[in-house]
Amino acid sequence: MRALIVVDMQVDFCPGGALAVARGDEIIAPINALMPRFDAVILTQDWHPADHASFADNHPGAAPYSTTQMPYGPQVLWPRHCVIGSDGAAFHAGLDLSRADLILRKGFRPGIDSYSAFFENDRSTATGLAGYLRDRGLDDLHFVGLAQDFCVAWSAMDAMRLGFTATVIETATRAIDLNGSLEAARDAMRAAGVTLA
Ligand code: VGL
Ligand code: ZN
């Protein structure tokens, strides 16, 4: 059975938001149109406490978009975004929430970021999504949303690693593209067996 996984379609990732992805709002209508064609629709929501370790302003002297070393590996330091309960953390007003079976929040532990919908950035702390999908017989996963080169790519590659089939619908995703991160992510996804459609 087929699931549509809509990644982080939130105010802060759309134009005008704290971590805006260029033309991120263009994909809202295409995503809404895709929803009825799937057996299940799952939304992810980036959901960070104010003291989250991925925020540059929680690291005195660190510039946004620089990289730091965390106990679990390298971590990009982002502008403060998607703070729990804030307007920026809300889903974009144009997104059709009525078809969502599950809303999965991620990144709520202060000390660790979570790009992937399946694992936090230590690559081992599970979010529980794999068990949910398996319980429901959802094995053919299609990914859309923001951002293609971070949360979408990490989710799709983890899906393949976990034995699901993963497709990224490129017309319904947009990238941050930090220092060539989009091409690197596309290459890594292809190497992992993800279909770029
Ligand atoms: C994301 C950076 C930080 C994403 C989330 O949704 O791609 N990127 N938090
Ligand atoms: Zn985040």
mmCIF file with all atom_site columns, C-alpha atoms and ligand atoms in Angstrom:
data_model
loop_
_atom_site.group_PDB
_atom_site.id
_atom_site.type_symbol
_atom_site.label_atom_id
_atom_site.label_alt_id
_atom_site.label_comp_id
_atom_site.label_asym_id
_atom_site.label_entity_id
_atom_site.label_seq_id
_atom_site.pdbx_PDB_ins_code
_atom_site.Cartn_x
_atom_site.Cartn_y
_atom_site.Cartn_z
_atom_site.occupancy
_atom_site.B_iso_or_equiv
_atom_site.pdbx_formal_charge
_atom_site.auth_seq_id
_atom_site.auth_comp_id
_atom_site.auth_asym_id
_atom_site.auth_atom_id
_atom_site.pdbx_PDB_model_num
ATOM   1   C  CA . MET A 1 1   ? 0.000  0.000  0.000   1.00 0.00 ? 1   MET A CA 1
ATOM   2   C  CA . ARG A 1 2   ? 1.096  3.513  -0.805  1.00 0.00 ? 2   ARG A CA 1
ATOM   3   C  CA . ALA A 1 3   ? 1.744  6.342  1.651   1.00 0.00 ? 3   ALA A CA 1
ATOM   4   C  CA . LEU A 1 4   ? 2.396  10.002 0.907   1.00 0.00 ? 4   LEU A CA 1
ATOM   5   C  CA . ILE A 1 5   ? 4.791  11.465 3.454   1.00 0.00 ? 5   ILE A CA 1
ATOM   6   C  CA . VAL A 1 6   ? 4.607  15.259 3.492   1.00 0.00 ? 6   VAL A CA 1
ATOM   7   C  CA . VAL A 1 7   ? 7.743  16.633 5.128   1.00 0.00 ? 7   VAL A CA 1
ATOM   8   C  CA . ASP A 1 8   ? 7.780  19.858 7.174   1.00 0.00 ? 8   ASP A CA 1
ATOM   9   C  CA . MET A 1 9   ? 5.320  22.025 5.173   1.00 0.00 ? 9   MET A CA 1
ATOM   10  C  CA . GLN A 1 10  ? 5.505  24.709 7.858   1.00 0.00 ? 10  GLN A CA 1
ATOM   11  C  CA . VAL A 1 11  ? 5.387  28.505 7.927   1.00 0.00 ? 11  VAL A CA 1
ATOM   12  C  CA . ASP A 1 12  ? 9.083  28.839 8.844   1.00 0.00 ? 12  ASP A CA 1
ATOM   13  C  CA . PHE A 1 13  ? 10.219 26.878 5.762   1.00 0.00 ? 13  PHE A CA 1
ATOM   14  C  CA . CYS A 1 14  ? 8.092  28.895 3.341   1.00 0.00 ? 14  CYS A CA 1
ATOM   15  C  CA . PRO A 1 15  ? 8.961  32.352 1.914   1.00 0.00 ? 15  PRO A CA 1
ATOM   16  C  CA . GLY A 1 16  ? 8.837  34.915 4.749   1.00 0.00 ? 16  GLY A CA 1
ATOM   17  C  CA . GLY A 1 17  ? 9.670  32.269 7.358   1.00 0.00 ? 17  GLY A CA 1
ATOM   18  C  CA . ALA A 1 18  ? 12.708 31.984 9.624   1.00 0.00 ? 18  ALA A CA 1
ATOM   19  C  CA . LEU A 1 19  ? 14.409 29.294 7.498   1.00 0.00 ? 19  LEU A CA 1
ATOM   20  C  CA . ALA A 1 20  ? 12.692 29.965 4.211   1.00 0.00 ? 20  ALA A CA 1
ATOM   21  C  CA . VAL A 1 21  ? 13.195 27.576 1.311   1.00 0.00 ? 21  VAL A CA 1
ATOM   22  C  CA . ALA A 1 22  ? 13.034 29.474 -1.993  1.00 0.00 ? 22  ALA A CA 1
ATOM   23  C  CA . ARG A 1 23  ? 9.707  28.888 -3.764  1.00 0.00 ? 23  ARG A CA 1
ATOM   24  C  CA . GLY A 1 24  ? 8.664  26.507 -0.982  1.00 0.00 ? 24  GLY A CA 1
ATOM   25  C  CA . ASP A 1 25  ? 5.081  27.712 -1.214  1.00 0.00 ? 25  ASP A CA 1
ATOM   26  C  CA . GLU A 1 26  ? 4.802  26.641 -4.871  1.00 0.00 ? 26  GLU A CA 1
ATOM   27  C  CA . ILE A 1 27  ? 4.448  23.011 -3.879  1.00 0.00 ? 27  ILE A CA 1
ATOM   28  C  CA . ILE A 1 28  ? 1.416  23.346 -1.602  1.00 0.00 ? 28  ILE A CA 1
ATOM   29  C  CA . ALA A 1 29  ? -1.203 22.998 -4.342  1.00 0.00 ? 29  ALA A CA 1
ATOM   30  C  CA . PRO A 1 30  ? 0.586  20.028 -5.992  1.00 0.00 ? 30  PRO A CA 1
ATOM   31  C  CA . ILE A 1 31  ? 0.871  18.279 -2.608  1.00 0.00 ? 31  ILE A CA 1
ATOM   32  C  CA . ASN A 1 32  ? -2.832 18.793 -1.843  1.00 0.00 ? 32  ASN A CA 1
ATOM   33  C  CA . ALA A 1 33  ? -3.661 17.375 -5.273  1.00 0.00 ? 33  ALA A CA 1
ATOM   34  C  CA . LEU A 1 34  ? -1.545 14.263 -4.637  1.00 0.00 ? 34  LEU A CA 1
ATOM   35  C  CA . MET A 1 35  ? -3.167 13.400 -1.304  1.00 0.00 ? 35  MET A CA 1
ATOM   36  C  CA . PRO A 1 36  ? -6.333 11.643 -2.582  1.00 0.00 ? 36  PRO A CA 1
ATOM   37  C  CA . ARG A 1 37  ? -4.201 9.296  -4.702  1.00 0.00 ? 37  ARG A CA 1
ATOM   38  C  CA . PHE A 1 38  ? -2.645 7.550  -1.672  1.00 0.00 ? 38  PHE A CA 1
ATOM   39  C  CA . ASP A 1 39  ? -3.843 4.977  0.861   1.00 0.00 ? 39  ASP A CA 1
ATOM   40  C  CA . ALA A 1 40  ? -2.476 7.103  3.697   1.00 0.00 ? 40  ALA A CA 1
ATOM   41  C  CA . VAL A 1 41  ? -1.159 10.628 4.184   1.00 0.00 ? 41  VAL A CA 1
ATOM   42  C  CA . ILE A 1 42  ? 1.403  11.364 6.888   1.00 0.00 ? 42  ILE A CA 1
ATOM   43  C  CA . LEU A 1 43  ? 2.611  14.853 7.784   1.00 0.00 ? 43  LEU A CA 1
ATOM   44  C  CA . THR A 1 44  ? 5.853  15.562 9.607   1.00 0.00 ? 44  THR A CA 1
ATOM   45  C  CA . GLN A 1 45  ? 6.322  18.675 11.720  1.00 0.00 ? 45  GLN A CA 1
ATOM   46  C  CA . ASP A 1 46  ? 9.708  20.067 12.763  1.00 0.00 ? 46  ASP A CA 1
ATOM   47  C  CA . TRP A 1 47  ? 9.152  20.864 16.457  1.00 0.00 ? 47  TRP A CA 1
ATOM   48  C  CA . HIS A 1 48  ? 12.043 22.321 18.452  1.00 0.00 ? 48  HIS A CA 1
ATOM   49  C  CA . PRO A 1 49  ? 12.307 23.539 22.078  1.00 0.00 ? 49  PRO A CA 1
ATOM   50  C  CA . ALA A 1 50  ? 13.729 27.080 22.471  1.00 0.00 ? 50  ALA A CA 1
ATOM   51  C  CA . ASP A 1 51  ? 17.063 25.713 23.750  1.00 0.00 ? 51  ASP A CA 1
ATOM   52  C  CA . HIS A 1 52  ? 17.512 23.356 20.786  1.00 0.00 ? 52  HIS A CA 1
ATOM   53  C  CA . ALA A 1 53  ? 21.123 22.517 19.925  1.00 0.00 ? 53  ALA A CA 1
ATOM   54  C  CA . SER A 1 54  ? 20.586 23.091 16.174  1.00 0.00 ? 54  SER A CA 1
ATOM   55  C  CA . PHE A 1 55  ? 19.945 26.829 16.662  1.00 0.00 ? 55  PHE A CA 1
ATOM   56  C  CA . ALA A 1 56  ? 22.992 28.993 15.912  1.00 0.00 ? 56  ALA A CA 1
ATOM   57  C  CA . ASP A 1 57  ? 21.950 31.539 18.548  1.00 0.00 ? 57  ASP A CA 1
ATOM   58  C  CA . ASN A 1 58  ? 22.291 28.860 21.247  1.00 0.00 ? 58  ASN A CA 1
ATOM   59  C  CA . HIS A 1 59  ? 26.023 28.684 20.370  1.00 0.00 ? 59  HIS A CA 1
ATOM   60  C  CA . PRO A 1 60  ? 27.651 32.033 21.282  1.00 0.00 ? 60  PRO A CA 1
ATOM   61  C  CA . GLY A 1 61  ? 29.681 33.372 18.354  1.00 0.00 ? 61  GLY A CA 1
ATOM   62  C  CA . ALA A 1 62  ? 28.474 30.788 15.846  1.00 0.00 ? 62  ALA A CA 1
ATOM   63  C  CA . ALA A 1 63  ? 27.110 31.972 12.503  1.00 0.00 ? 63  ALA A CA 1
ATOM   64  C  CA . PRO A 1 64  ? 23.887 30.584 11.044  1.00 0.00 ? 64  PRO A CA 1
ATOM   65  C  CA . TYR A 1 65  ? 24.576 27.962 8.377   1.00 0.00 ? 65  TYR A CA 1
ATOM   66  C  CA . SER A 1 66  ? 28.002 27.121 9.850   1.00 0.00 ? 66  SER A CA 1
ATOM   67  C  CA . THR A 1 67  ? 28.738 23.543 10.887  1.00 0.00 ? 67  THR A CA 1
ATOM   68  C  CA . THR A 1 68  ? 29.604 22.378 14.390  1.00 0.00 ? 68  THR A CA 1
ATOM   69  C  CA . GLN A 1 69  ? 30.601 19.061 15.902  1.00 0.00 ? 69  GLN A CA 1
ATOM   70  C  CA . MET A 1 70  ? 27.996 17.337 18.086  1.00 0.00 ? 70  MET A CA 1
ATOM   71  C  CA . PRO A 1 71  ? 28.497 14.089 20.044  1.00 0.00 ? 71  PRO A CA 1
ATOM   72  C  CA . TYR A 1 72  ? 26.643 12.355 17.191  1.00 0.00 ? 72  TYR A CA 1
ATOM   73  C  CA . GLY A 1 73  ? 28.581 13.988 14.326  1.00 0.00 ? 73  GLY A CA 1
ATOM   74  C  CA . PRO A 1 74  ? 28.607 17.195 12.265  1.00 0.00 ? 74  PRO A CA 1
ATOM   75  C  CA . GLN A 1 75  ? 25.544 19.432 12.569  1.00 0.00 ? 75  GLN A CA 1
ATOM   76  C  CA . VAL A 1 76  ? 24.605 22.533 10.572  1.00 0.00 ? 76  VAL A CA 1
ATOM   77  C  CA . LEU A 1 77  ? 23.605 25.418 12.863  1.00 0.00 ? 77  LEU A CA 1
ATOM   78  C  CA . TRP A 1 78  ? 20.342 26.888 11.614  1.00 0.00 ? 78  TRP A CA 1
ATOM   79  C  CA . PRO A 1 79  ? 18.523 30.123 12.264  1.00 0.00 ? 79  PRO A CA 1
ATOM   80  C  CA . ARG A 1 80  ? 16.004 29.635 15.081  1.00 0.00 ? 80  ARG A CA 1
ATOM   81  C  CA . HIS A 1 81  ? 12.962 27.977 13.465  1.00 0.00 ? 81  HIS A CA 1
ATOM   82  C  CA . CYS A 1 82  ? 9.872  25.866 14.207  1.00 0.00 ? 82  CYS A CA 1
ATOM   83  C  CA . VAL A 1 83  ? 9.897  26.590 17.936  1.00 0.00 ? 83  VAL A CA 1
ATOM   84  C  CA . ILE A 1 84  ? 7.250  24.522 19.737  1.00 0.00 ? 84  ILE A CA 1
ATOM   85  C  CA . GLY A 1 85  ? 3.905  26.300 19.689  1.00 0.00 ? 85  GLY A CA 1
ATOM   86  C  CA . SER A 1 86  ? 5.101  29.291 17.629  1.00 0.00 ? 86  SER A CA 1
ATOM   87  C  CA . ASP A 1 87  ? 3.347  30.624 14.514  1.00 0.00 ? 87  ASP A CA 1
ATOM   88  C  CA . GLY A 1 88  ? 6.382  29.568 12.460  1.00 0.00 ? 88  GLY A CA 1
ATOM   89  C  CA . ALA A 1 89  ? 5.970  25.958 13.549  1.00 0.00 ? 89  ALA A CA 1
ATOM   90  C  CA . ALA A 1 90  ? 2.384  25.814 12.274  1.00 0.00 ? 90  ALA A CA 1
ATOM   91  C  CA . PHE A 1 91  ? 1.601  24.093 8.999   1.00 0.00 ? 91  PHE A CA 1
ATOM   92  C  CA . HIS A 1 92  ? 1.251  26.486 6.064   1.00 0.00 ? 92  HIS A CA 1
ATOM   93  C  CA . ALA A 1 93  ? -2.354 27.688 5.989   1.00 0.00 ? 93  ALA A CA 1
ATOM   94  C  CA . GLY A 1 94  ? -2.798 26.377 2.440   1.00 0.00 ? 94  GLY A CA 1
ATOM   95  C  CA . LEU A 1 95  ? -1.941 22.774 3.295   1.00 0.00 ? 95  LEU A CA 1
ATOM   96  C  CA . ASP A 1 96  ? -4.927 20.412 3.385   1.00 0.00 ? 96  ASP A CA 1
ATOM   97  C  CA . LEU A 1 97  ? -4.767 18.931 6.886   1.00 0.00 ? 97  LEU A CA 1
ATOM   98  C  CA . SER A 1 98  ? -8.078 17.104 6.556   1.00 0.00 ? 98  SER A CA 1
ATOM   99  C  CA . ARG A 1 99  ? -6.508 14.098 4.831   1.00 0.00 ? 99  ARG A CA 1
ATOM   100 C  CA . ALA A 1 100 ? -3.687 13.527 7.327   1.00 0.00 ? 100 ALA A CA 1
ATOM   101 C  CA . ASP A 1 101 ? -3.881 10.163 9.128   1.00 0.00 ? 101 ASP A CA 1
ATOM   102 C  CA . LEU A 1 102 ? -0.837 10.912 11.272  1.00 0.00 ? 102 LEU A CA 1
ATOM   103 C  CA . ILE A 1 103 ? 1.109  14.014 12.248  1.00 0.00 ? 103 ILE A CA 1
ATOM   104 C  CA . LEU A 1 104 ? 4.610  13.058 13.355  1.00 0.00 ? 104 LEU A CA 1
ATOM   105 C  CA . ARG A 1 105 ? 6.646  15.601 15.308  1.00 0.00 ? 105 ARG A CA 1
ATOM   106 C  CA . LYS A 1 106 ? 10.425 15.444 15.311  1.00 0.00 ? 106 LYS A CA 1
ATOM   107 C  CA . GLY A 1 107 ? 13.372 17.362 16.734  1.00 0.00 ? 107 GLY A CA 1
ATOM   108 C  CA . PHE A 1 108 ? 11.814 17.892 20.164  1.00 0.00 ? 108 PHE A CA 1
ATOM   109 C  CA . ARG A 1 109 ? 14.809 16.698 22.207  1.00 0.00 ? 109 ARG A CA 1
ATOM   110 C  CA . PRO A 1 110 ? 17.004 19.697 23.077  1.00 0.00 ? 110 PRO A CA 1
ATOM   111 C  CA . GLY A 1 111 ? 20.346 18.035 22.446  1.00 0.00 ? 111 GLY A CA 1
ATOM   112 C  CA . ILE A 1 112 ? 19.757 16.346 19.110  1.00 0.00 ? 112 ILE A CA 1
ATOM   113 C  CA . ASP A 1 113 ? 18.376 17.348 15.729  1.00 0.00 ? 113 ASP A CA 1
ATOM   114 C  CA . SER A 1 114 ? 16.140 15.122 13.623  1.00 0.00 ? 114 SER A CA 1
ATOM   115 C  CA . TYR A 1 115 ? 16.127 15.633 9.863   1.00 0.00 ? 115 TYR A CA 1
ATOM   116 C  CA . SER A 1 116 ? 14.743 12.195 9.080   1.00 0.00 ? 116 SER A CA 1
ATOM   117 C  CA . ALA A 1 117 ? 11.181 11.184 9.849   1.00 0.00 ? 117 ALA A CA 1
ATOM   118 C  CA . PHE A 1 118 ? 12.562 7.784  10.983  1.00 0.00 ? 118 PHE A CA 1
ATOM   119 C  CA . PHE A 1 119 ? 15.655 8.505  13.087  1.00 0.00 ? 119 PHE A CA 1
ATOM   120 C  CA . GLU A 1 120 ? 17.184 11.406 14.945  1.00 0.00 ? 120 GLU A CA 1
ATOM   121 C  CA . ASN A 1 121 ? 20.548 12.632 13.688  1.00 0.00 ? 121 ASN A CA 1
ATOM   122 C  CA . ASP A 1 122 ? 22.440 10.064 15.767  1.00 0.00 ? 122 ASP A CA 1
ATOM   123 C  CA . ARG A 1 123 ? 21.002 7.663  13.144  1.00 0.00 ? 123 ARG A CA 1
ATOM   124 C  CA . SER A 1 124 ? 19.791 5.292  15.865  1.00 0.00 ? 124 SER A CA 1
ATOM   125 C  CA . THR A 1 125 ? 17.062 6.912  18.042  1.00 0.00 ? 125 THR A CA 1
ATOM   126 C  CA . ALA A 1 126 ? 13.820 5.895  16.320  1.00 0.00 ? 126 ALA A CA 1
ATOM   127 C  CA . THR A 1 127 ? 10.789 8.175  15.935  1.00 0.00 ? 127 THR A CA 1
ATOM   128 C  CA . GLY A 1 128 ? 8.398  5.209  15.727  1.00 0.00 ? 128 GLY A CA 1
ATOM   129 C  CA . LEU A 1 129 ? 7.310  5.915  12.150  1.00 0.00 ? 129 LEU A CA 1
ATOM   130 C  CA . ALA A 1 130 ? 8.673  2.632  10.763  1.00 0.00 ? 130 ALA A CA 1
ATOM   131 C  CA . GLY A 1 131 ? 6.543  0.609  13.177  1.00 0.00 ? 131 GLY A CA 1
ATOM   132 C  CA . TYR A 1 132 ? 3.440  2.642  12.336  1.00 0.00 ? 132 TYR A CA 1
ATOM   133 C  CA . LEU A 1 133 ? 3.921  2.112  8.602   1.00 0.00 ? 133 LEU A CA 1
ATOM   134 C  CA . ARG A 1 134 ? 4.614  -1.624 8.971   1.00 0.00 ? 134 ARG A CA 1
ATOM   135 C  CA . ASP A 1 135 ? 1.577  -2.122 11.223  1.00 0.00 ? 135 ASP A CA 1
ATOM   136 C  CA . ARG A 1 136 ? -0.597 -0.545 8.543   1.00 0.00 ? 136 ARG A CA 1
ATOM   137 C  CA . GLY A 1 137 ? 0.999  -2.426 5.624   1.00 0.00 ? 137 GLY A CA 1
ATOM   138 C  CA . LEU A 1 138 ? 2.286  0.782  4.052   1.00 0.00 ? 138 LEU A CA 1
ATOM   139 C  CA . ASP A 1 139 ? 5.424  -0.248 2.173   1.00 0.00 ? 139 ASP A CA 1
ATOM   140 C  CA . ASP A 1 140 ? 5.552  2.009  -0.902  1.00 0.00 ? 140 ASP A CA 1
ATOM   141 C  CA . LEU A 1 141 ? 6.497  5.468  0.336   1.00 0.00 ? 141 LEU A CA 1
ATOM   142 C  CA . HIS A 1 142 ? 6.402  8.713  -1.639  1.00 0.00 ? 142 HIS A CA 1
ATOM   143 C  CA . PHE A 1 143 ? 8.084  11.792 -0.213  1.00 0.00 ? 143 PHE A CA 1
ATOM   144 C  CA . VAL A 1 144 ? 7.265  15.456 -0.875  1.00 0.00 ? 144 VAL A CA 1
ATOM   145 C  CA . GLY A 1 145 ? 7.775  18.710 1.053   1.00 0.00 ? 145 GLY A CA 1
ATOM   146 C  CA . LEU A 1 146 ? 10.734 20.632 2.489   1.00 0.00 ? 146 LEU A CA 1
ATOM   147 C  CA . ALA A 1 147 ? 13.609 20.589 2.254   1.00 0.00 ? 147 ALA A CA 1
ATOM   148 C  CA . GLN A 1 148 ? 14.653 18.170 -0.487  1.00 0.00 ? 148 GLN A CA 1
ATOM   149 C  CA . ASP A 1 149 ? 18.356 18.207 0.458   1.00 0.00 ? 149 ASP A CA 1
ATOM   150 C  CA . PHE A 1 150 ? 17.840 17.750 4.212   1.00 0.00 ? 150 PHE A CA 1
ATOM   151 C  CA . CYS A 1 151 ? 14.695 16.321 5.760   1.00 0.00 ? 151 CYS A CA 1
ATOM   152 C  CA . VAL A 1 152 ? 13.257 14.828 2.555   1.00 0.00 ? 152 VAL A CA 1
ATOM   153 C  CA . ALA A 1 153 ? 16.550 13.215 1.509   1.00 0.00 ? 153 ALA A CA 1
ATOM   154 C  CA . TRP A 1 154 ? 17.394 11.829 4.953   1.00 0.00 ? 154 TRP A CA 1
ATOM   155 C  CA . SER A 1 155 ? 13.870 10.408 5.291   1.00 0.00 ? 155 SER A CA 1
ATOM   156 C  CA . ALA A 1 156 ? 13.886 8.747  1.865   1.00 0.00 ? 156 ALA A CA 1
ATOM   157 C  CA . MET A 1 157 ? 17.327 7.191  2.396   1.00 0.00 ? 157 MET A CA 1
ATOM   158 C  CA . ASP A 1 158 ? 16.332 5.869  5.825   1.00 0.00 ? 158 ASP A CA 1
ATOM   159 C  CA . ALA A 1 159 ? 13.184 4.391  4.259   1.00 0.00 ? 159 ALA A CA 1
ATOM   160 C  CA . MET A 1 160 ? 15.305 2.381  1.815   1.00 0.00 ? 160 MET A CA 1
ATOM   161 C  CA . ARG A 1 161 ? 17.645 1.293  4.627   1.00 0.00 ? 161 ARG A CA 1
ATOM   162 C  CA . LEU A 1 162 ? 14.586 0.030  6.557   1.00 0.00 ? 162 LEU A CA 1
ATOM   163 C  CA . GLY A 1 163 ? 13.302 -2.041 3.634   1.00 0.00 ? 163 GLY A CA 1
ATOM   164 C  CA . PHE A 1 164 ? 10.595 0.275  2.285   1.00 0.00 ? 164 PHE A CA 1
ATOM   165 C  CA . THR A 1 165 ? 10.398 1.466  -1.317  1.00 0.00 ? 165 THR A CA 1
ATOM   166 C  CA . ALA A 1 166 ? 11.079 5.207  -1.506  1.00 0.00 ? 166 ALA A CA 1
ATOM   167 C  CA . THR A 1 167 ? 10.276 7.728  -4.231  1.00 0.00 ? 167 THR A CA 1
ATOM   168 C  CA . VAL A 1 168 ? 10.832 11.492 -4.068  1.00 0.00 ? 168 VAL A CA 1
ATOM   169 C  CA . ILE A 1 169 ? 8.361  13.408 -6.239  1.00 0.00 ? 169 ILE A CA 1
ATOM   170 C  CA . GLU A 1 170 ? 10.651 16.219 -7.345  1.00 0.00 ? 170 GLU A CA 1
ATOM   171 C  CA . THR A 1 171 ? 7.904  18.511 -8.632  1.00 0.00 ? 171 THR A CA 1
ATOM   172 C  CA . ALA A 1 172 ? 6.524  18.640 -5.076  1.00 0.00 ? 172 ALA A CA 1
ATOM   173 C  CA . THR A 1 173 ? 9.735  19.395 -3.176  1.00 0.00 ? 173 THR A CA 1
ATOM   174 C  CA . ARG A 1 174 ? 12.169 22.349 -2.963  1.00 0.00 ? 174 ARG A CA 1
ATOM   175 C  CA . ALA A 1 175 ? 15.740 22.566 -1.628  1.00 0.00 ? 175 ALA A CA 1
ATOM   176 C  CA . ILE A 1 176 ? 17.769 24.830 0.670   1.00 0.00 ? 176 ILE A CA 1
ATOM   177 C  CA . ASP A 1 177 ? 20.861 24.103 -1.507  1.00 0.00 ? 177 ASP A CA 1
ATOM   178 C  CA . LEU A 1 178 ? 23.613 25.025 0.954   1.00 0.00 ? 178 LEU A CA 1
ATOM   179 C  CA . ASN A 1 179 ? 27.077 24.737 -0.705  1.00 0.00 ? 179 ASN A CA 1
ATOM   180 C  CA . GLY A 1 180 ? 25.922 22.235 -3.319  1.00 0.00 ? 180 GLY A CA 1
ATOM   181 C  CA . SER A 1 181 ? 23.849 20.199 -0.885  1.00 0.00 ? 181 SER A CA 1
ATOM   182 C  CA . LEU A 1 182 ? 21.087 19.580 -3.437  1.00 0.00 ? 182 LEU A CA 1
ATOM   183 C  CA . GLU A 1 183 ? 23.281 17.767 -5.978  1.00 0.00 ? 183 GLU A CA 1
ATOM   184 C  CA . ALA A 1 184 ? 25.049 15.873 -3.171  1.00 0.00 ? 184 ALA A CA 1
ATOM   185 C  CA . ALA A 1 185 ? 21.699 14.783 -1.760  1.00 0.00 ? 185 ALA A CA 1
ATOM   186 C  CA . ARG A 1 186 ? 20.383 13.717 -5.187  1.00 0.00 ? 186 ARG A CA 1
ATOM   187 C  CA . ASP A 1 187 ? 23.528 11.633 -5.785  1.00 0.00 ? 187 ASP A CA 1
ATOM   188 C  CA . ALA A 1 188 ? 23.289 10.057 -2.319  1.00 0.00 ? 188 ALA A CA 1
ATOM   189 C  CA . MET A 1 189 ? 19.593 9.277  -2.794  1.00 0.00 ? 189 MET A CA 1
ATOM   190 C  CA . ARG A 1 190 ? 20.209 7.605  -6.166  1.00 0.00 ? 190 ARG A CA 1
ATOM   191 C  CA . ALA A 1 191 ? 23.063 5.579  -4.652  1.00 0.00 ? 191 ALA A CA 1
ATOM   192 C  CA . ALA A 1 192 ? 20.718 4.470  -1.847  1.00 0.00 ? 192 ALA A CA 1
ATOM   193 C  CA . GLY A 1 193 ? 18.141 3.245  -4.366  1.00 0.00 ? 193 GLY A CA 1
ATOM   194 C  CA . VAL A 1 194 ? 15.658 6.101  -3.953  1.00 0.00 ? 194 VAL A CA 1
ATOM   195 C  CA . THR A 1 195 ? 13.641 6.822  -7.115  1.00 0.00 ? 195 THR A CA 1
ATOM   196 C  CA . LEU A 1 196 ? 13.653 10.500 -8.129  1.00 0.00 ? 196 LEU A CA 1
ATOM   197 C  CA . ALA A 1 197 ? 10.422 11.000 -10.037 1.00 0.00 ? 197 ALA A CA 1
HETATM 198 C  C1 . VGL B 2 .   ? 14.978 21.081 8.019   1.00 0.00 ? 1   VGL B C1 1
HETATM 199 C  C2 . VGL B 2 .   ? 16.889 22.200 8.566   1.00 0.00 ? 1   VGL B C2 1
HETATM 200 C  C3 . VGL B 2 .   ? 16.524 22.218 9.892   1.00 0.00 ? 1   VGL B C3 1
HETATM 201 C  C4 . VGL B 2 .   ? 14.140 20.467 6.946   1.00 0.00 ? 1   VGL B C4 1
HETATM 202 C  C5 . VGL B 2 .   ? 14.599 21.083 9.347   1.00 0.00 ? 1   VGL B C5 1
HETATM 203 O  O1 . VGL B 2 .   ? 12.913 20.327 7.141   1.00 0.00 ? 1   VGL B O1 1
HETATM 204 O  O2 . VGL B 2 .   ? 14.705 20.130 5.868   1.00 0.00 ? 1   VGL B O2 1
HETATM 205 N  N1 . VGL B 2 .   ? 16.129 21.625 7.640   1.00 0.00 ? 1   VGL B N1 1
HETATM 206 N  N2 . VGL B 2 .   ? 15.372 21.669 10.274  1.00 0.00 ? 1   VGL B N2 1
HETATM 207 ZN ZN . ZN  B 3 .   ? 14.735 21.967 12.260  1.00 0.00 ? 2   ZN  B ZN 1
#
